[in-house]
Coordinates of C-alpha atoms and ligand atoms in Angstrom, one line a residue:
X1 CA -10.5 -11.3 -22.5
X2 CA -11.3 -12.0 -19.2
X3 CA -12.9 -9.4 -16.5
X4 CA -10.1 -7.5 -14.6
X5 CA -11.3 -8.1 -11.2
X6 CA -8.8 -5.3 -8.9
X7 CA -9.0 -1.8 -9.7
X8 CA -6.6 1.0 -7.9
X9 CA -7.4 4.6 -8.1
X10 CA -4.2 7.3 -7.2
X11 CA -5.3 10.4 -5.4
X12 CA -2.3 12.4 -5.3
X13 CA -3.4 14.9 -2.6
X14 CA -1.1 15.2 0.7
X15 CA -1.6 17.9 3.4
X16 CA 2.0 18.1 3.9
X17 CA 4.6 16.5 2.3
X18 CA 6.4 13.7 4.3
X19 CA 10.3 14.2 3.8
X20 CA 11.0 10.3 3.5
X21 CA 7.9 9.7 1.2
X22 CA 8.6 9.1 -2.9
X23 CA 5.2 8.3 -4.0
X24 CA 3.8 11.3 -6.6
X25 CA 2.3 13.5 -4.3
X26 CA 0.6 17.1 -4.5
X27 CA 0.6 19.3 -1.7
X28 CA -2.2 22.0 -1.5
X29 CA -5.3 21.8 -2.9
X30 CA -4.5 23.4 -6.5
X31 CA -6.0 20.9 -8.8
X32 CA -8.3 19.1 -6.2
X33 CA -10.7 19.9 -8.4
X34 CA -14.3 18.7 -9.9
X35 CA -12.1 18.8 -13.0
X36 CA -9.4 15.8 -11.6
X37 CA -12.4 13.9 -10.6
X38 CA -13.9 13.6 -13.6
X39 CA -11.1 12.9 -15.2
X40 CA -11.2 10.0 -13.0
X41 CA -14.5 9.1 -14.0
X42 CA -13.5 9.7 -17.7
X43 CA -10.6 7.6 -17.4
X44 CA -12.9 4.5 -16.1
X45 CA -15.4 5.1 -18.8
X46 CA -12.7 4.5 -21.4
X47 CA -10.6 1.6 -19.7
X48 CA -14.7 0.0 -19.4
X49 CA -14.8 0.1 -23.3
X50 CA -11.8 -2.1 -23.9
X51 CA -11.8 -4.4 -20.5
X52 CA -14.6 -6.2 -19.1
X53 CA -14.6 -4.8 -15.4
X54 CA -16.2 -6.3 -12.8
X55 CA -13.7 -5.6 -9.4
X56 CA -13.9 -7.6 -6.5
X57 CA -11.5 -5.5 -4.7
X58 CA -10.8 -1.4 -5.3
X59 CA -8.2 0.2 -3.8
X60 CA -7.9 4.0 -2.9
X61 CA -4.2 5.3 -2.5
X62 CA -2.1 7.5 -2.7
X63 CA -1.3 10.5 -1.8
X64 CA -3.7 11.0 0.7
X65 CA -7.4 9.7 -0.6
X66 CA -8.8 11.3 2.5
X67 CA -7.5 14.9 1.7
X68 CA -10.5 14.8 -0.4
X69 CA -13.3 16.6 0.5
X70 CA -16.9 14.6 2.0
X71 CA -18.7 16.1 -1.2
X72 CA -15.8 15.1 -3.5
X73 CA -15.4 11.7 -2.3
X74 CA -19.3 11.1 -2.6
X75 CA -19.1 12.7 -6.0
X76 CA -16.5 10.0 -7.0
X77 CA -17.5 7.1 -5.3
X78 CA -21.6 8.1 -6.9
X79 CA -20.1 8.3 -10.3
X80 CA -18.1 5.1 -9.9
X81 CA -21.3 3.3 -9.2
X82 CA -22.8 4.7 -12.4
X83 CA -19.9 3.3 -13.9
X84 CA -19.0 0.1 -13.1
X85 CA -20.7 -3.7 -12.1
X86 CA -19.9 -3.6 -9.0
X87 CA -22.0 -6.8 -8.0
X88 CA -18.9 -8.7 -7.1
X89 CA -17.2 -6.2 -4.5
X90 CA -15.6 -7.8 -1.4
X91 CA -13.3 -5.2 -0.5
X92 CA -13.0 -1.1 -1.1
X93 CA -10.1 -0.3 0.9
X94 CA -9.3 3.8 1.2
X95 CA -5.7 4.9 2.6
X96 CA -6.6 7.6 5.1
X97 CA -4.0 10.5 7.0
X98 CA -5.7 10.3 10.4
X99 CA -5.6 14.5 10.3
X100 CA -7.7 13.9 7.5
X101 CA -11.0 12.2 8.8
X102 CA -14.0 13.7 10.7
X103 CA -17.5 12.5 11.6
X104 CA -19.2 13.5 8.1
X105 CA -16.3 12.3 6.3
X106 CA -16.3 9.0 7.9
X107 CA -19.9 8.8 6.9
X108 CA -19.5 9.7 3.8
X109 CA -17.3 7.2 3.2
X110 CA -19.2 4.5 4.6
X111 CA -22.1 5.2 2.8
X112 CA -20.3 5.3 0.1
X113 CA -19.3 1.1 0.0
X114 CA -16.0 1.7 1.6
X115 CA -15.6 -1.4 3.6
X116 CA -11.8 -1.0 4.7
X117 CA -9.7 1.6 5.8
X118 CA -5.8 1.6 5.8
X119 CA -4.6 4.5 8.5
X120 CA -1.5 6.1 8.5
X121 CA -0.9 6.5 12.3
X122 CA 3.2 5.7 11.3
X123 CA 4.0 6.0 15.3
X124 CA 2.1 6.7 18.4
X125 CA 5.1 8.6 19.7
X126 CA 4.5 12.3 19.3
X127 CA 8.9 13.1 19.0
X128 CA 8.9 10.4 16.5
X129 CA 5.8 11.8 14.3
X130 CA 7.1 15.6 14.4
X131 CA 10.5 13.9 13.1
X132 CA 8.7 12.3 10.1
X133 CA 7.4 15.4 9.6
X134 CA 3.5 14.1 10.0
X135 CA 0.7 16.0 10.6
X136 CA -1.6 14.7 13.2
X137 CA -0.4 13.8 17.1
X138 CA -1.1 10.8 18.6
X139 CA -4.0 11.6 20.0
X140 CA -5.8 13.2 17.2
X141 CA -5.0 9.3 15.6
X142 CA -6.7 7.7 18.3
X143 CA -9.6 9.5 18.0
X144 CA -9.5 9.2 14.2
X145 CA -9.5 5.7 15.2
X146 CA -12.8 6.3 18.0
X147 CA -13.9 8.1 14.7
X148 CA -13.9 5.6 12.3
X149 CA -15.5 2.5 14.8
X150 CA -18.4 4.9 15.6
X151 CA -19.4 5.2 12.1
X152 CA -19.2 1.5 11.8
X153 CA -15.9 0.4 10.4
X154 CA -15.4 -2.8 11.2
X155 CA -12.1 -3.6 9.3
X156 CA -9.2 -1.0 9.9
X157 CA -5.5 -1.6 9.1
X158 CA -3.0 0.4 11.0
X159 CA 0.4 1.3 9.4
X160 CA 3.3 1.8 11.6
X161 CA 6.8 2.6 10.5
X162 CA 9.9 1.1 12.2
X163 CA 13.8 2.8 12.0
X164 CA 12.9 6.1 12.4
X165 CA 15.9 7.7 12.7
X166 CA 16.1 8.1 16.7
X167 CA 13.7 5.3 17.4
X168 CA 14.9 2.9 20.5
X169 CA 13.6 -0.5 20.8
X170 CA 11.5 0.7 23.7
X171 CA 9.4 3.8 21.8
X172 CA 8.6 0.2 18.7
X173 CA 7.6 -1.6 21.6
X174 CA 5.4 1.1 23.3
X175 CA 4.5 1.6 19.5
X176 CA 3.4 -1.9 18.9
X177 CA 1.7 -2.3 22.2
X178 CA -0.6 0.6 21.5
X179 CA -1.5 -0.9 18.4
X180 CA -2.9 -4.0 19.9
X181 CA -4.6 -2.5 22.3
X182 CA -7.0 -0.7 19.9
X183 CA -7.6 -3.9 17.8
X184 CA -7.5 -3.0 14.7
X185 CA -7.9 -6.1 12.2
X186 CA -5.0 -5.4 10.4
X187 CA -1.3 -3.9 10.8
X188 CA 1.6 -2.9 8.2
X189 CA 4.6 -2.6 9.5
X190 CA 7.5 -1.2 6.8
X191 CA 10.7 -0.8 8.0
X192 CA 11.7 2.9 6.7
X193 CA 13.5 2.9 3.4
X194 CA 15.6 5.6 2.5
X195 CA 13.8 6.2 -1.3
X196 CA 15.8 8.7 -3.7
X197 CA 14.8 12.0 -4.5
X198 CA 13.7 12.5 -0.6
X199 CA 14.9 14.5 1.8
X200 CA 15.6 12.1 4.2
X201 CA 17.9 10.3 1.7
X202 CA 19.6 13.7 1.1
X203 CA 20.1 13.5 5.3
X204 CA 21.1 10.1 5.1
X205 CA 23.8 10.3 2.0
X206 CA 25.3 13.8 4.1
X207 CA 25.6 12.0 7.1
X208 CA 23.0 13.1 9.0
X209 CA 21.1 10.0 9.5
X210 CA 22.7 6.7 9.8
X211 CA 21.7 3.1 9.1
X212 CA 21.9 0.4 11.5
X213 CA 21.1 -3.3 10.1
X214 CA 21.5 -4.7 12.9
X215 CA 19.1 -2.4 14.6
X216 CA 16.5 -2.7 12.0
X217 CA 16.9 -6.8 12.3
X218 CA 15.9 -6.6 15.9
X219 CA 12.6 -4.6 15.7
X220 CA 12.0 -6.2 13.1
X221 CA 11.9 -9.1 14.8
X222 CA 9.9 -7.6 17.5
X223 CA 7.4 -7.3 15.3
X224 CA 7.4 -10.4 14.5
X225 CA 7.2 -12.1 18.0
X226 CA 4.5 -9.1 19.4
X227 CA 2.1 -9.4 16.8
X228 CA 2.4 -13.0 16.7
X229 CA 1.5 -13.4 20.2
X230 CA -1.6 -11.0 19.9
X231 CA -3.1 -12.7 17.4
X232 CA -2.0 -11.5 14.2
X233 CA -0.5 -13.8 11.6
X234 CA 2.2 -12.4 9.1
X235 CA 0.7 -13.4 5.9
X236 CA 3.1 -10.9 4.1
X237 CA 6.3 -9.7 4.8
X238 CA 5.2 -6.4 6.4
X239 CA 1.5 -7.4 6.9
X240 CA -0.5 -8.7 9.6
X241 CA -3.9 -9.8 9.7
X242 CA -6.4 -11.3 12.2
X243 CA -8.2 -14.4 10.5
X244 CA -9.7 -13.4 7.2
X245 CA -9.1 -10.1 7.6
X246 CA -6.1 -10.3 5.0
X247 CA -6.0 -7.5 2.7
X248 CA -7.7 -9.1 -0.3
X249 CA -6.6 -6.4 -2.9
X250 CA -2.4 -6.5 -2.3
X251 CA -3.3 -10.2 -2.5
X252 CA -3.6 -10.3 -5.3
X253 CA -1.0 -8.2 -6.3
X254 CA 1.1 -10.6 -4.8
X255 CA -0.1 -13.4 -6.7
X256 CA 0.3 -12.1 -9.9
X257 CA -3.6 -10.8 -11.0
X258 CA -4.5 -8.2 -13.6
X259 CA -4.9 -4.9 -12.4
X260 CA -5.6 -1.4 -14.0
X261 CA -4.8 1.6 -11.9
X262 CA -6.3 5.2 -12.3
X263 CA -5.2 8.6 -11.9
X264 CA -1.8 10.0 -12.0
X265 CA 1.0 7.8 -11.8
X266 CA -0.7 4.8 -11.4
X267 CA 0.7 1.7 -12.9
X268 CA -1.3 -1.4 -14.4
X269 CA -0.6 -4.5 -15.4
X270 CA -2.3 -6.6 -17.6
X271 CA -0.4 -10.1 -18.3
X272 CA 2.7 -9.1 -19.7
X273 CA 2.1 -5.8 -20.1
X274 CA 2.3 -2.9 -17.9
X275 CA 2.4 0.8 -18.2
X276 CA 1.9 4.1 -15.7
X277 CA 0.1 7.3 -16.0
X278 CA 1.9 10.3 -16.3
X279 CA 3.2 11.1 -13.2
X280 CA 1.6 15.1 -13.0
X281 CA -2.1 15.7 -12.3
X282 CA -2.9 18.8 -14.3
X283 CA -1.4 17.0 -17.4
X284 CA -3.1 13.9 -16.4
X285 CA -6.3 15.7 -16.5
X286 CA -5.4 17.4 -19.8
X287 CA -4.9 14.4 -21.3
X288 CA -7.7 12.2 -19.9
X289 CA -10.4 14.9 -21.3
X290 CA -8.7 15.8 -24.6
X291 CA -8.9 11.9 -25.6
X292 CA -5.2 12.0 -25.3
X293 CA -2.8 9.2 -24.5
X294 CA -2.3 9.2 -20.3
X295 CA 0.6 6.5 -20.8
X296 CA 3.9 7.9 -19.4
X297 CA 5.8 4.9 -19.3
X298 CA 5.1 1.4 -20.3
X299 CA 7.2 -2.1 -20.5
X300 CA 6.3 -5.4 -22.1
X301 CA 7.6 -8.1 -19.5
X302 CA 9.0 -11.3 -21.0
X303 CA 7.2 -14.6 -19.7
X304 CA 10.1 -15.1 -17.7
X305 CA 10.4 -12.0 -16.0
X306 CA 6.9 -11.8 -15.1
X307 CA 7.3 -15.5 -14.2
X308 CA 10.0 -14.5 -11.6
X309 CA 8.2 -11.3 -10.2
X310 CA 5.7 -13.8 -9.1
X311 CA 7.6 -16.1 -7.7
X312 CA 9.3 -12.8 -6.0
X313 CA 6.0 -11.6 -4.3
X314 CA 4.6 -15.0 -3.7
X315 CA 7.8 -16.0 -1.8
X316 CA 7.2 -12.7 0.8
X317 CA 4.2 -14.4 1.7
X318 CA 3.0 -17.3 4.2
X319 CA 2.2 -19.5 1.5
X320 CA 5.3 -19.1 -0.3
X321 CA 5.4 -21.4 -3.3
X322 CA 5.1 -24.3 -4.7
X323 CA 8.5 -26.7 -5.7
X324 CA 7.0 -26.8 -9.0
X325 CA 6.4 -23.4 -9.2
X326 CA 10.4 -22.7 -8.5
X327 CA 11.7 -25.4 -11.3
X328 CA 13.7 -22.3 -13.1
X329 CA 14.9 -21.1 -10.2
X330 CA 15.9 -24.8 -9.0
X331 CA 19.4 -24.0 -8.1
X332 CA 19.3 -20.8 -5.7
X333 CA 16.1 -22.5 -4.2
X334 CA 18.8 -25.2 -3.1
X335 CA 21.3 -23.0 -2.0
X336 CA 18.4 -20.7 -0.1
X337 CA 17.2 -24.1 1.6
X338 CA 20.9 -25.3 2.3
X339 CA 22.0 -22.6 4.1
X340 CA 18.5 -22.2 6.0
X341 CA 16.4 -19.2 4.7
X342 CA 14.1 -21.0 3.0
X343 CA 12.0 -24.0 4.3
X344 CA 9.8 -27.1 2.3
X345 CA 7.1 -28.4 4.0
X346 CA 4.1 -30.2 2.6
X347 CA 5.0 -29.5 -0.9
X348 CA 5.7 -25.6 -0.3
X349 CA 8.7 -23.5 0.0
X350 CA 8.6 -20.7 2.1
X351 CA 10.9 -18.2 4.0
X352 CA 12.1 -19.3 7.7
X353 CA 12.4 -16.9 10.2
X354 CA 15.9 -16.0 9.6
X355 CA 15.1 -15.8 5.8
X356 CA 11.8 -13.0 6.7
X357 CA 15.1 -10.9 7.9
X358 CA 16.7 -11.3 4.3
X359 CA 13.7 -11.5 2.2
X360 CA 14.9 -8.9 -0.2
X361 CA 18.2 -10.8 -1.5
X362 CA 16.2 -13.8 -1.5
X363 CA 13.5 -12.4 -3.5
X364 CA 16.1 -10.7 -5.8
X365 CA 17.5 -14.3 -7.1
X366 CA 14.0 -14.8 -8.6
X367 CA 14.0 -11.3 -10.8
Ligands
SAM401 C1 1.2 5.5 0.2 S1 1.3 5.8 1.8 C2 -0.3 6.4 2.0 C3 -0.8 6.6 3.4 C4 -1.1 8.1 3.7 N1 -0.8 9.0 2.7 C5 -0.3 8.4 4.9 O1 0.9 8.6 4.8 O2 -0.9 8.4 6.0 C6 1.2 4.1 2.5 C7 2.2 3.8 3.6 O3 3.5 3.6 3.1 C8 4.4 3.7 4.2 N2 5.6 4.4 3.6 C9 5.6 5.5 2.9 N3 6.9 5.9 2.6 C10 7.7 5.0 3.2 C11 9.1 4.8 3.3 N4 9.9 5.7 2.7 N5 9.6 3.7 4.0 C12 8.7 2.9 4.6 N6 7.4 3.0 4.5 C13 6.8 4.0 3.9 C14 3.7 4.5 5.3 O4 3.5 3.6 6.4 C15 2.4 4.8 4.7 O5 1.3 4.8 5.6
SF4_402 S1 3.6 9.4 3.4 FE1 1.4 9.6 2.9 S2 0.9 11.7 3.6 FE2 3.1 11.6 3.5 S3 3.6 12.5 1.5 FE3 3.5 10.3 1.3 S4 1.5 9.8 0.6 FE4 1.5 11.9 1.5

């Protein structure tokens, strides 16, 4: 069997709870316990006895990885190294709330092999963050930011969110120019989706919020042009990158590589399998040290609709896909190149600029 080479951990602790967010999520610190983390540890033992794993890329999400304590995360990340060959690392990525990070934290997590950090700065308009309910300012990012360089980061991704309800193209601009100007290596930059279950959705289905396509089209394409022109190229969809500075981890997602996630309510997927964790941290832990099944849900994909989840990812990104690679989906790749949302050039087919703005139904012809 060969070595699974990305490994995702779930740390399901938030401070607050964001009202547009759907990912599992705890708030308070009720089972941030020694307890969840070695069920952590536990879990990897086990997944080490039937997988060869030897990651090149980890990934810390969430949640809020960073609600952790300094002395938890170095607990974790000392145990992980006890654990696992981790010879081969390029890339520890940890998804941070900038409310989240001092000095000794930042250390902490440097010494600790981190070598890339994802912040959640969402806005650097203070209306715009109270009404997404965050729970740092502006400032307090920025200094997160001052926070993170002094300790010697020299890879940190900044996510933004676009189509805040009451966002004008002028507070995404002031948004995006901010950005650039503390150079951060990296940028996503997700247009706000209205998930179920969240009370946003509940404001937008009673008619408190409302949707504007159009809008979203246009700083979207902001984006686009602003980032461009400071450097960054759009490698994915809703991620930028300075040269080499891609994130290495959600490349591979993208291109279809085995992956096992830990913790609660992380999925994995290992060629045409996948399956998730339960989705509830106490039962998670229950499980994990009572030797108990921690599947909640699992699917064996067909060939074909792995196959086409591929081809799905791949075409969101710069390098789109070869005309080989689309043979089954010959005939919408016609119609997608005949009516100008997708492009071939030197043997690839990729979105155009018009076709980044309707990715989605594009990328739903090939699942
Ligand atoms: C899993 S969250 C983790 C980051 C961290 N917990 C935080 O919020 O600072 C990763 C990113 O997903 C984005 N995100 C979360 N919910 C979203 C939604 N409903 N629509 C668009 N982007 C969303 C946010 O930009 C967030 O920073
Ligand atoms: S957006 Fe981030 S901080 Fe907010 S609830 Fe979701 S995971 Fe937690």
């Amino acid at each position: 069997m060969p070595a699974i080479r990305h490994l995702y951990f779930h740390i399901p602790f938030c401070p607050k709870l964001c009202p547009y967010c759907c990912f599992y999520v705890e708030v308070g610190a009720k089972n941030k316990t020694r307890g969840f983390l070695d069920a952590l540890l536990r879990e990897v033992e086990v997944a080490a006895r039937g997988h060869e794993l030897k990651p090149t890329t980890i990934f810390f999400g969430g949640g809020t990885p960073s609600a952790l304590l300094a002395d938890q995360l170095a607990y974790l990340f000392d145990g992980l190294r006890a654990r696992l060959d981790l010879s081969a690392l390029e890339e520890f990525t940890l998804e941070a709330n900038p409310a989240t990070i001092r000095a000794d934290k930042a250390r902490v997590l440097r010494e600790g092999g981190v070598t890339r950090l994802s912040l959640g700065v969402q806005s650097w308009d203070d209306a715009l963050l109270k009404t997404l309910g965050r729970v740092h300012t502006a400032a307090q990012a920025e200094k997160t930011v001052g926070i993170l360089r002094d300790a010697g980061f020299d890879n940190l991704s900044i996510d933004l969110m676009f189509s805040v309800p009451g966002q004008t193209a002028e507070q995404w601009r002031a948004t995006l120019d901010k950005t650039i100007a503390l150079q951060p290596e990296h940028v996503s930059s997700y247009c706000l989706t209205y998930e179920e279950d969240t009370e946003y959705f509940r404001k937008l289905t009673g008619g408190q919020f409302k949707q504007d396509d159009e809008h979203d089209a246009q700083l979207f394409e902001t984006t686009m042009d602003v980032l461009a022109s400071a450097g960054f190229a759009q490698y994915e969809i809703s991620n930028y990158a300075r040269p080499g500075r891609e994130s290495q981890h959600n490349r591979a997602y993208w291109l279809g590589a085995d992956y096992l996630g830990f913790g609660p309510s992380a999925f994995s997927t290992v060629g045409t399998d996948r399956w998730e964790n339960v989705r509830d941290t106490a039962e998670y832990t229950r499980r994990v040290m009572a030797g108990e099944n921690l599947v909640g849900f699992t699917e064996h994909l067909s060939p074909d609709t792995r196959r086409g989840e591929i081809a799905a990812f791949a075409m969101r990104t710069s390098e789109g896909l070869s005309a080989a690679d689309l043979a089954p989906w010959e005939k919408s790749v016609a119609h997608f190149l005949a009516i100008g949302l997708l492009i071939e050039e030197a043997g690839r087919v990729r979105l155009t600029q018009r076709g980044k703005l309707l990715a989605d139904a594009v990328a739903a012809a090939f699942v």
